[in-house]
XYZ file of C-alpha atoms in Angstrom:
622
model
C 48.600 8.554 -31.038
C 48.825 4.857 -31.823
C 46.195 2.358 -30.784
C 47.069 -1.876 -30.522
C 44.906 -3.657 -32.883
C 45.049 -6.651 -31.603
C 42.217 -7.123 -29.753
C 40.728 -10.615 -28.786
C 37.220 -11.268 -30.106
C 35.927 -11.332 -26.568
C 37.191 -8.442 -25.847
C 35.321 -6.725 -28.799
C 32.477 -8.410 -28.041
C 32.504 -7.232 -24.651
C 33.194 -3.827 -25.406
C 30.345 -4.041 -28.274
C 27.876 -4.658 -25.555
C 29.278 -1.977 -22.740
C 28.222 0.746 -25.557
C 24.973 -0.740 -26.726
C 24.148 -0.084 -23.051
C 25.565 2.697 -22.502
C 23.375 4.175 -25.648
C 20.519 2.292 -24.517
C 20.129 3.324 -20.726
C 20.228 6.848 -21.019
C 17.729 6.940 -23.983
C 15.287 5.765 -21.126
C 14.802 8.883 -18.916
C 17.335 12.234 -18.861
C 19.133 13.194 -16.110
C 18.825 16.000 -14.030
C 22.154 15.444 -11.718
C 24.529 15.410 -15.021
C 24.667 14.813 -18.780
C 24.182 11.166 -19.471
C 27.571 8.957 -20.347
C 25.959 8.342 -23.664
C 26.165 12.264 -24.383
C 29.926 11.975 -23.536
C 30.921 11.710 -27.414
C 27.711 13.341 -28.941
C 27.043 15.511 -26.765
C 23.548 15.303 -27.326
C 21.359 15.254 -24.269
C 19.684 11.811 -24.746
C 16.107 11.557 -23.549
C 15.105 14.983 -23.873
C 12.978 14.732 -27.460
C 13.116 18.048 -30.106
C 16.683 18.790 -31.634
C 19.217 21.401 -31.145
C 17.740 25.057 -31.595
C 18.519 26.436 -35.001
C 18.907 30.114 -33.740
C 21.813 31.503 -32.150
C 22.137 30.274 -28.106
C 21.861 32.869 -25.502
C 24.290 31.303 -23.396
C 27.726 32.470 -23.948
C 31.256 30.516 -23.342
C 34.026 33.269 -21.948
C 37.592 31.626 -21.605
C 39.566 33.840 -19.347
C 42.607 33.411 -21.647
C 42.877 33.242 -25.268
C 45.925 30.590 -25.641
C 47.694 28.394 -23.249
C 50.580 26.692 -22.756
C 51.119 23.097 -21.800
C 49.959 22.395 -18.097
C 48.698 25.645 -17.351
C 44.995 26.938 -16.592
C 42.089 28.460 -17.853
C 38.874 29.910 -16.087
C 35.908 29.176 -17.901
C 32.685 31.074 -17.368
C 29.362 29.700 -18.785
C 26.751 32.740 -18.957
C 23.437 33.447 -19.775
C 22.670 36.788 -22.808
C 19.779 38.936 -21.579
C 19.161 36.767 -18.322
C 18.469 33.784 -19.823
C 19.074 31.267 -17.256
C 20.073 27.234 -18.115
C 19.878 23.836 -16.437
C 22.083 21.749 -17.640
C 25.171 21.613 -19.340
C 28.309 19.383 -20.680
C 31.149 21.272 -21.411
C 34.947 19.863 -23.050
C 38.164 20.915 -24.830
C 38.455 20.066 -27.921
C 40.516 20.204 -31.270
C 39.663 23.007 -33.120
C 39.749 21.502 -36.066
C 37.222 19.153 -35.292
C 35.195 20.519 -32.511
C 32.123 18.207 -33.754
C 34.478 14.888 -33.749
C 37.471 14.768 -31.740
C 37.888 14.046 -27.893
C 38.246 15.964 -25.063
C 41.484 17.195 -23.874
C 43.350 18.041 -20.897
C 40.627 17.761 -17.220
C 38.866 20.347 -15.569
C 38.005 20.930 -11.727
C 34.414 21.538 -10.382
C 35.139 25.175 -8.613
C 31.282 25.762 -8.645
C 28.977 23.285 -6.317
C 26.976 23.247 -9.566
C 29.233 21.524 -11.353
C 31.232 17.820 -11.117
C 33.449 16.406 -13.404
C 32.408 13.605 -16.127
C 33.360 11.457 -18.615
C 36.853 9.949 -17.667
C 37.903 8.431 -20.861
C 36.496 12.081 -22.678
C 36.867 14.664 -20.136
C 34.137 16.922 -19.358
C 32.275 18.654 -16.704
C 28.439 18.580 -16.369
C 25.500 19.632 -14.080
C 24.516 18.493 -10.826
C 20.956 19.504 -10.455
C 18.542 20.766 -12.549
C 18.732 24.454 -10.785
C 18.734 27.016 -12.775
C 21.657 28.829 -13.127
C 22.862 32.088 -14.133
C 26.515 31.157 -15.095
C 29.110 28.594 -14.348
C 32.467 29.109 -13.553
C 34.861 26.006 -14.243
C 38.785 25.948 -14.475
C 40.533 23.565 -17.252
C 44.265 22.127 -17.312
C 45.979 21.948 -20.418
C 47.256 18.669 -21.417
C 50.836 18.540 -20.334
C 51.965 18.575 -24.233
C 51.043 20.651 -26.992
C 47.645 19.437 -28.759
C 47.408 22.086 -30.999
C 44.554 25.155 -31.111
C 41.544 23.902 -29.191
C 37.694 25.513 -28.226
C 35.902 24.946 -25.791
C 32.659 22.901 -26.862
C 29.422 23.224 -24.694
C 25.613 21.910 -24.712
C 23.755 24.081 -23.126
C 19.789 22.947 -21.811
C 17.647 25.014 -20.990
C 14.789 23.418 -20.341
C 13.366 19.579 -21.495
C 12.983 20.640 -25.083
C 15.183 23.434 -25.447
C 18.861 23.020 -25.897
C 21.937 23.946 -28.236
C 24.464 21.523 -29.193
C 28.198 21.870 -29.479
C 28.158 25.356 -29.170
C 32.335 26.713 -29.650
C 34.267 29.179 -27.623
C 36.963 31.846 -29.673
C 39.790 29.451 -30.300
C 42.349 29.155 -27.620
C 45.687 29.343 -29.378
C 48.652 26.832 -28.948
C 51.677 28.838 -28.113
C 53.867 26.428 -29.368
C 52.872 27.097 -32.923
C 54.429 30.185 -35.271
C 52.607 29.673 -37.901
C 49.637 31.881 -38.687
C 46.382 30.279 -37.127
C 43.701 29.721 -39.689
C 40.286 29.976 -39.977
C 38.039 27.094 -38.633
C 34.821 27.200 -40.450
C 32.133 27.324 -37.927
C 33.995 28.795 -34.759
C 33.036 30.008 -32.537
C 29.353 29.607 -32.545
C 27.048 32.636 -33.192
C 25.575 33.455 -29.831
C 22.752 36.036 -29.160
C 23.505 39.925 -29.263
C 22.797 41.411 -26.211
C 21.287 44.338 -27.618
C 18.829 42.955 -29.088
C 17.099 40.961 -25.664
C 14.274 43.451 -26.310
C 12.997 41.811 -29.130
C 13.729 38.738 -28.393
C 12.974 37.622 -24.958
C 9.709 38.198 -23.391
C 8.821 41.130 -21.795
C 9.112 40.845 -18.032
C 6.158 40.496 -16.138
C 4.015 43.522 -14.811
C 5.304 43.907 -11.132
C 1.755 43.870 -9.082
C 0.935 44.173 -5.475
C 0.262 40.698 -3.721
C -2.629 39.481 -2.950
C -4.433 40.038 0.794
C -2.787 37.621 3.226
C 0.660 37.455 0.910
C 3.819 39.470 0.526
C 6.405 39.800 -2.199
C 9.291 37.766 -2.238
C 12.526 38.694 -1.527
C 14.844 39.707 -4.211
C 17.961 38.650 -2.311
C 16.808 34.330 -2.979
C 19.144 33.179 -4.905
C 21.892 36.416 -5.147
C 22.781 36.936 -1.793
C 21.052 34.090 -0.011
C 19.228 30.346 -0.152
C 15.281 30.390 -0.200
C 12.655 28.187 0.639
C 9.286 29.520 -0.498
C 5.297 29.252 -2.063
C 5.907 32.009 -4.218
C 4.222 32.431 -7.258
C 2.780 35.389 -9.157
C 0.210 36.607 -6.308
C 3.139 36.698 -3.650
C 4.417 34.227 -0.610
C 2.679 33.026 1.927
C 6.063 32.267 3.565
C 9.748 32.569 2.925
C 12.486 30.503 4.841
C 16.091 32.175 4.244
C 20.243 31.246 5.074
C 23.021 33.032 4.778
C 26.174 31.268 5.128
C 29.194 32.691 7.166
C 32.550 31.193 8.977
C 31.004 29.183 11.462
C 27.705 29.580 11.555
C 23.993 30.094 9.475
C 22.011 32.653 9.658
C 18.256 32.261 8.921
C 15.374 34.341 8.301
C 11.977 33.151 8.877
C 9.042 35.031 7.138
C 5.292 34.277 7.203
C 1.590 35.373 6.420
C -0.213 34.518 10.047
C -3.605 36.585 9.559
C -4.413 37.103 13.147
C -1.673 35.670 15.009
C -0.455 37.679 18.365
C 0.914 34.371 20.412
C 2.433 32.276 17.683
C 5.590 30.075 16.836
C 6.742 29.033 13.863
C 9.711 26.799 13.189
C 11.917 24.885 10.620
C 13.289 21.094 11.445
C 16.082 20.088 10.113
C 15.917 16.420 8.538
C 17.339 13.715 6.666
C 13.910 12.665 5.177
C 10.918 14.509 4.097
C 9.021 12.459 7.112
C 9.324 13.662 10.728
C 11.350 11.420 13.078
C 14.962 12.149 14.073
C 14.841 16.214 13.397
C 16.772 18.579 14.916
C 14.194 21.375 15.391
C 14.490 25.345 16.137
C 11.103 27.482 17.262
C 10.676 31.114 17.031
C 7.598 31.529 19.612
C 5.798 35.271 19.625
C 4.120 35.851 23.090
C 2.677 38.761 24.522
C 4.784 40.765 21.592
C 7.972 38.902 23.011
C 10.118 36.534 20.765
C 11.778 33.726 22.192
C 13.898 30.718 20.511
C 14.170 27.140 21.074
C 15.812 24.461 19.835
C 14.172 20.654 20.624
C 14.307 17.198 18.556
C 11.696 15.386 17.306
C 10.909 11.689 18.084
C 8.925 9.921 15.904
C 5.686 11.809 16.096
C 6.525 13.314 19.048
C 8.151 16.536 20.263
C 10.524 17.398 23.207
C 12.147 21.332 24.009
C 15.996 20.658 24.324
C 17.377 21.868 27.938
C 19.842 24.158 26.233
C 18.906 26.184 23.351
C 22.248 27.111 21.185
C 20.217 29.257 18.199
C 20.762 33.190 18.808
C 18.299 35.147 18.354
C 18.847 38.129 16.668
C 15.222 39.692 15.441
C 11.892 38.543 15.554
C 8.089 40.274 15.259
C 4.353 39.948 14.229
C 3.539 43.223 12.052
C 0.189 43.537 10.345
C -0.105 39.465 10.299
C 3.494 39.004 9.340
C 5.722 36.661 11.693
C 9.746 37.105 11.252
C 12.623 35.745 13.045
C 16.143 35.644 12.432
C 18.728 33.962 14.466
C 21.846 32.175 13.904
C 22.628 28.416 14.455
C 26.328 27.171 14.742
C 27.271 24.543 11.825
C 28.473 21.665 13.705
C 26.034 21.629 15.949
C 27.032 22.275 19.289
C 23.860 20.543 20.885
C 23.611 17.514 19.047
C 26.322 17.598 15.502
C 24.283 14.842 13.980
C 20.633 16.703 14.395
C 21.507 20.223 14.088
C 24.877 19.514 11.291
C 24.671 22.516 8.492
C 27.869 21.221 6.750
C 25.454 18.316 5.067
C 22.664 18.681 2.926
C 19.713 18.371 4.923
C 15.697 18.558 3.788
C 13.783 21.329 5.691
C 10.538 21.341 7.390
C 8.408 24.610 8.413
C 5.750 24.196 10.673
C 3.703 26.482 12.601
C 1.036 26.903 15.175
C -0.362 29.067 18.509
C 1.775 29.429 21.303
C 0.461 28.508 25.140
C 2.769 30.590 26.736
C 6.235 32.007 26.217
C 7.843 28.646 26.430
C 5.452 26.002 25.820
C 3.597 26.006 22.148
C 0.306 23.635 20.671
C 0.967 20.965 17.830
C 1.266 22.453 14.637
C -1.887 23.575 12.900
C -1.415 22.164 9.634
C 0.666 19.495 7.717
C 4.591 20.828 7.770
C 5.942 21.909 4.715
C 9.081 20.443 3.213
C 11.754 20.945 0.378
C 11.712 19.237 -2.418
C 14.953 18.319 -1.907
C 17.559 18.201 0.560
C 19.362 21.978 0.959
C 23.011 23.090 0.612
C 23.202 25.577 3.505
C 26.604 27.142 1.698
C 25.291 27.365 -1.434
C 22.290 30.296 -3.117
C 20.329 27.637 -3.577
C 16.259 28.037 -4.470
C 13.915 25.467 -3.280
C 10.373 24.982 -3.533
C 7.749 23.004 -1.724
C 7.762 19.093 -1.925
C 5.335 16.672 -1.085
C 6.176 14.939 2.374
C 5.505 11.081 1.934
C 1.554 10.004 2.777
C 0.790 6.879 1.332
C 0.018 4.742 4.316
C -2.298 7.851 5.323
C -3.846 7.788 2.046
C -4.584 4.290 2.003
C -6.185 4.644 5.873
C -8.432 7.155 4.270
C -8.988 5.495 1.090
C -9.641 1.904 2.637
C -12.348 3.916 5.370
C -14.310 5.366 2.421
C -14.430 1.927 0.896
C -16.054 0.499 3.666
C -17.913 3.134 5.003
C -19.466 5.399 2.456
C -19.251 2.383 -0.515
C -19.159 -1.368 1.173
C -21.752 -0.774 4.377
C -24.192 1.632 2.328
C -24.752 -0.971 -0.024
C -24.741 -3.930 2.595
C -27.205 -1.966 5.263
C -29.477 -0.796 2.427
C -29.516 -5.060 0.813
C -30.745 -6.448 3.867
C -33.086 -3.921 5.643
C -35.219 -3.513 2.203
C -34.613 -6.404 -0.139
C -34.893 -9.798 2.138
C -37.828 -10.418 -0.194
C -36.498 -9.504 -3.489
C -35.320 -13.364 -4.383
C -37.796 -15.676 -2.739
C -37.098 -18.680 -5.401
C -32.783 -17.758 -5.714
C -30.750 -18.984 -3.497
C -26.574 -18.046 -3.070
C -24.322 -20.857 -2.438
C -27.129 -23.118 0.031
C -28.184 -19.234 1.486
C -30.300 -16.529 0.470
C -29.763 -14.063 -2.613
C -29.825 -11.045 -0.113
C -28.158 -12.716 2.680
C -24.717 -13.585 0.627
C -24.695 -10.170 -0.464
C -25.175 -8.701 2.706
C -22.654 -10.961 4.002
C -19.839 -10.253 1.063
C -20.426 -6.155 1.335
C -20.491 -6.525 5.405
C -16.916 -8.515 4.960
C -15.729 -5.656 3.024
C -16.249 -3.838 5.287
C -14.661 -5.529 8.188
C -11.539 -6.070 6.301
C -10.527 -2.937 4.933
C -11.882 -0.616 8.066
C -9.092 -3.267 10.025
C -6.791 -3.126 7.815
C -7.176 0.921 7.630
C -6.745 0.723 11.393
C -3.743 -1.078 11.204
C -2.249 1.251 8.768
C -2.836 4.183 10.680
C -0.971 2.730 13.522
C 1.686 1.636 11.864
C 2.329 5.336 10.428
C 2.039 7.189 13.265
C 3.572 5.153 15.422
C 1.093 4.596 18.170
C -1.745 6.823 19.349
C -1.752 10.379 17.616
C -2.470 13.722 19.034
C -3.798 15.267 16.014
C -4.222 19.030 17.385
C -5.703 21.019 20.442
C -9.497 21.275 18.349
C -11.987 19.114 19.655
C -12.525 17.691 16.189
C -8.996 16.520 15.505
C -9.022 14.916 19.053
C -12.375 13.221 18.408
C -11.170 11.544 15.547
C -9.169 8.747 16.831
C -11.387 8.238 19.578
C -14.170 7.774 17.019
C -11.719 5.606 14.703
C -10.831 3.639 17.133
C -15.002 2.889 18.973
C -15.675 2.018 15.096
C -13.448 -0.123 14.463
C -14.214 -2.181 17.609
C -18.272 -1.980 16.683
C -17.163 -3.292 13.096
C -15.603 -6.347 14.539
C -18.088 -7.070 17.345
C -21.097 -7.244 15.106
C -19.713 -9.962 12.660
C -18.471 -12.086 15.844
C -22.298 -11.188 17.428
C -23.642 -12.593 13.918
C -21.533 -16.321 14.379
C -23.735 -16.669 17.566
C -26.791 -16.110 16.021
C -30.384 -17.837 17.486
C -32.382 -19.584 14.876
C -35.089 -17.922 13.577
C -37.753 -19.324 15.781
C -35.476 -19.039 19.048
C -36.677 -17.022 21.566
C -34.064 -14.683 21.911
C -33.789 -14.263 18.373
C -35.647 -10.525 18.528
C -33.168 -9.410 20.899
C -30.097 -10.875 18.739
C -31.668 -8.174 15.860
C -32.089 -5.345 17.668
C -28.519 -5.428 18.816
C -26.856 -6.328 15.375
C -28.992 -3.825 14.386
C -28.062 -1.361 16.795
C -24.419 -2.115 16.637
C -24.578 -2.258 12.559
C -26.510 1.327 12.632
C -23.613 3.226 14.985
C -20.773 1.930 13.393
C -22.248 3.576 10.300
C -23.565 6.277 11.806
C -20.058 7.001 14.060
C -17.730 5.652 11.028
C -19.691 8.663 8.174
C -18.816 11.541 11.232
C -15.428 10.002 11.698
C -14.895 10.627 7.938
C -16.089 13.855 8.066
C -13.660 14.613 10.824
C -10.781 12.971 8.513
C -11.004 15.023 5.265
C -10.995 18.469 7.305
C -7.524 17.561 9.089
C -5.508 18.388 5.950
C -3.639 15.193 6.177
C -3.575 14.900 2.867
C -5.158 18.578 2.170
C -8.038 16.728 0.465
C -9.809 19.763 -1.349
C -12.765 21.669 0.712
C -15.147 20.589 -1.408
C -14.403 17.042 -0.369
C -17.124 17.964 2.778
C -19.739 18.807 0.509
C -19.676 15.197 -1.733
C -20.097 13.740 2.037
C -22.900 16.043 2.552
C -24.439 14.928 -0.857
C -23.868 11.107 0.475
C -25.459 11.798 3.403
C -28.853 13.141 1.653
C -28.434 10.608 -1.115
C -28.680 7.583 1.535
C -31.194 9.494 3.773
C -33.722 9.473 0.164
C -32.907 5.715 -0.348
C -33.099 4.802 2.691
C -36.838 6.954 2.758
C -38.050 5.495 -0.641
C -37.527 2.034 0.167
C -39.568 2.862 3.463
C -42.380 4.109 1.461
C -41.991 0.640 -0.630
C -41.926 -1.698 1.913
C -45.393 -0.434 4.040
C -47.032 0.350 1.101
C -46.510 -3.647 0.485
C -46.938 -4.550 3.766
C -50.059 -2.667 4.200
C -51.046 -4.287 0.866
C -50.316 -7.849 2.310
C -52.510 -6.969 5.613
C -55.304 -6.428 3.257
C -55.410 -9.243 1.415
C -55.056 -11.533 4.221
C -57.966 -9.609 5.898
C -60.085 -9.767 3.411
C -58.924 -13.898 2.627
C -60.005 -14.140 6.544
C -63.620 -12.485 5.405
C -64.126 -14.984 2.926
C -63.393 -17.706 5.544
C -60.352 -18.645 3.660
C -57.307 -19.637 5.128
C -54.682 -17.016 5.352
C -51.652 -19.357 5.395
C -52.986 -20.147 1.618
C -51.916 -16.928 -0.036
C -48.441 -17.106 1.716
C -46.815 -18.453 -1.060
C -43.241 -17.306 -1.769
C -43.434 -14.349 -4.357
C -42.342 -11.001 -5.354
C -43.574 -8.085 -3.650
C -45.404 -5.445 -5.673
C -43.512 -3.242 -7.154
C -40.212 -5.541 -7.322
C -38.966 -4.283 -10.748
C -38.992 -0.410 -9.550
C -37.063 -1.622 -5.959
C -34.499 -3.602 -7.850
C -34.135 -0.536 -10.033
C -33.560 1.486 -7.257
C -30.913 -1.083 -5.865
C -29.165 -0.457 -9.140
C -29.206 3.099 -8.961
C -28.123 3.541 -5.843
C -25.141 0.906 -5.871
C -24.633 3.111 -9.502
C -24.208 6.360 -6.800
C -22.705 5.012 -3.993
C -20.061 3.596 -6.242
C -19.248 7.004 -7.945
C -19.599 8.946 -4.556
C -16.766 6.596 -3.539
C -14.216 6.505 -6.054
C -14.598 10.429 -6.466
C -14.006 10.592 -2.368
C -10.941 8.279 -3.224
C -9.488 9.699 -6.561
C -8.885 12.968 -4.778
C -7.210 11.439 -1.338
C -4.714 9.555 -3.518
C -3.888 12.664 -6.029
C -3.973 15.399 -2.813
């Protein structure tokens, strides 16, 4: 093959800079939908760290023929020795006598929905997910002229770190050649002997029973059917299941429900891990009869479709374990853009207590959702993802910053240290009163700005579930909120000190101030326990330890200020003996005691503080 040499020094210099980004991209991050274009030559998965494993691969490269002509074609299966199962993988034709250095030849076609071509100017095939997969079946055209004896070169990953290079196929012979083949050093690659798996793959684990409230998972995930599932080594707690036939998908719904006797569960079918826009399809278990129902949701809200077009074809609650099966038609007869099965769509399982035999509660807990959208013709294996919560995590985040942190520090500055700084002064005000007045800010803009938040993620008001508790909390969220902005507007119309009215002005700010705190520390409570996010349990007991933490504060600095003021009656009494005037010893000073107070200021801003950002850490990581 002949190659022009003229080429333009823009040109060059254009092409120079194509490849130093083409090797420079990829080295950023590895791919999990395909080998990078900057493996196309090297084959070298770029981004990955380690090397190539030294010992022999224990994936194997089976041509289905062992020479070809020009034009025809060759199955290629990519296997795992000993069930050894790989992610990714590039795989090309190549020269046999250079199976390290020379291009790819002839194209292949992606028979297996794992698999998509790659590479057009070296062609290849490569991954499409990071799945694992048991084998790979591929089918290669031979160039339409004789190339001469070729292998079939593959990199095989099986996992970040562990992959083999340029592993060879036996060579595929060039019928158009007579002479003898010879021997090409190196090929094919030394692959590991089945017999010997024993040794050197780990031991299976110990099949155990599950634990209480769990059940093992079914074998057929994966061989005979998709799964969607919790399953780890102590069992499932639930198991969603497709088969695929002509026209339709079958699915099999299996959960842990401790307890249940009228209960639904159900899967949505979505184009986003969110809800909003689902086509949705409800077993519901009542009086030990199954029913199914298809509805849609709305935004956060759910309506039962007049028609139902899922069959049902089992369902039952058996020692605590729901299953359904029924079928649902691909296109979709009811709606063919909420119910499609012929695109990928993300799947949500929710469940809850059914009212009657057609009307259910809102779900109980937070739906669960793949981590990626499912193939509903394909044995696909899918685990749980995380459904997006950020603007909930920031409500919750922003409430314990101005609840449990912002107001316990404000409320605490000026009940107990008005006299702390009698010679300081803030800015033309008083030490205390600026930081009362910064903290008391705080407060007012992030619980608003939570509000807001909350709104604008839910869409308007939220039914939260049928428990009193989850309905109290937005009630409560919202009478907060409104106390938190009344008492800052109360404060702007203020009397002066000596006004008459100015005792009734301080009871109410402080009445106001007090049940916003009071209202906003049960709201919290409330908020961690709805499992949106599934803060951990123990998230209730560091509010508990708030609590008593501000309650002993709150009770020392009590003790501090009578003891003083009973200290200050005294002296002025006994000034008033002497025949003194009182108003002499009212000079501005420090109370007794000042240096232990402050201390105590410290130490509880010091708690408060890491009360706060543990509350916080663990709504933003849940």
């Amino acid at each position: 093959m002949s190659m022009s040499l003229t080429v333009s020094t823009t040109t060059m210099r254009g092409l120079f800079l194509v490849c130093v980004a083409a090797m420079l991209l990829p080295s950023v991050k590895g791919n999990r939908s395909g080998a990078n274009v900057g493996a196309c030559i090297s084959m070298v998965p770029s981004g990955h760290g380690g090397s190539t494993q030294a010992f022999p691969s224990p994936f194997t490269i089976k041509p289905a023929s062992t020479s070809y002509t020009p034009g025809n074609q060759i199955n290629v299966v990519l296997a795992g020795v000993c069930g050894r199962q790989f992610k990714g993988f590039l795989l090309q034709a190549r020269l046999a006598s250079g199976p390290t250095t020379s291009s790819g030849l002839g194209t292949f076609a992606a028979t297996d929905s794992n698999a998509k071509t790659w590479c057009p100017a070296n062609p290849s095939i490569t991954h499409v997910n990071n799945d694992l997969k048991s084998s790979i079946t591929v089918t290669w055209t031979a160039p339409s002229s004789a190339q001469g004896d070729i292998v079939f070169v593959t990199t095989f990953v099986e996992s970040f770190s562990t992959y083999w290079v340029q592993q060879t196929s036996v060579v595929i012979r060039d019928e158009s050649l007579t002479n003898p083949p010879p021997n090409y050093p190196g090929v094919p690659s030394s692959v590991l002997d089945a017999s010997s798996c024993a040794s050197t793959t780990p031991a299976p684990p110990t099949t155990k029973a599950p634990e209480p409230g769990r059940f093992p998972k079914d074998s057929s995930c994966r061989s005979t059917r998709g799964c969607f599932h919790d399953c780890d080594s102590t069992g499932c707690t639930f198991v969603v299941g497709w088969e695929d036939s002509s026209d339709h998908v079958k699915f099999f719904i299996k959960a842990s429900f401790p307890g249940a006797s009228n209960a639904w569960m159900a899967i949505g079918l979505s184009d986003d891990q969110k809800m909003g826009s689902d086509g949705v399809t409800e077993c519901v278990n009542f009086n030990g009869q199954m029913a199914v129902f298809n509805s849609q949701n709305t935004g956060r809200s759910n309506s039962k479709l007049p028609t139902t077009e899922a069959g049902l074809l089992s369902g039952s609650i058996i020692n605590g374990v729901f299953s359904c099966s029924f079928n649902l038609t691909k296109q979709g007869t009811l709606d063919n853009t909420l119910f499609s099965l012929v695109r990928e769509r993300y799947l949500l399982l929710a469940r809850g207590t059914a009212l009657s035999a057609s009307a259910i509660s809102k779900h109980d807990e937070t739906p669960f959702v793949t981590t990626r959208a499912a193939n509903f013709q394909r044995f696909e294996e899918l685990t749980i993802g995380a459904i997006p919560l950020t603007l909930v995590k920031a409500h919750g985040s922003l409430m314990v910053l101005a609840w449990i942190f912002a107001a316990s520090i404000g409320i605490v500055i000026a009940r107990y240290y008005k006299p702390q700084w009698p010679e300081s002064s803030c800015l033309g005000e008083k030490v205390w009163f600026q930081l009362h007045r910064s903290f008391m800010v705080l407060v007012v803009l992030a619980a608003v700005t939570a509000f807001i938040l909350i709104f604008v993620e839910v869409k308007g008001w939220s039914e939260l579930g049928e428990e009193a508790s989850k309905k109290a909390h937005p009630i409560l969220g919202v009478i907060v909120t409104v106390l938190a902005v009344l008492n800052p507007i109360m404060a702007l119309f203020r009397p002066h000190p000596n006004d008459a009215n100015r005792p009734i002005f301080n009871w109410a700010h402080f009445g106001v101030g007090t049940a916003a705190h009071v209202l906003a520390v049960v709201t919290v409570f409330l908020g961690v326990n709805l499992g949106k996010p599934a803060v951990p349990s123990y998230v209730t007991w560091i509010l508990v330890g708030y609590v008593v933490w501000q309650v002993l504060i709150e009770f020392l600095l009590v003790c501090f200020k009578c003891q003083s003021e009973s200290k200050d009656r005294s002296e002025n009494y006994e000034l008033a003996q002497k025949g003194m005037p009182v108003q002499q010893q009212a000079q501005p000073a420090k109370q007794q005691g000042s240096c232990l107070r402050q201390g105590l200021l410290l130490l509880h801003i010091a708690v408060i503080t890491a009360i706060s950002t543990a509350i916080i850490v663990l709504i933003v990581i849940s």
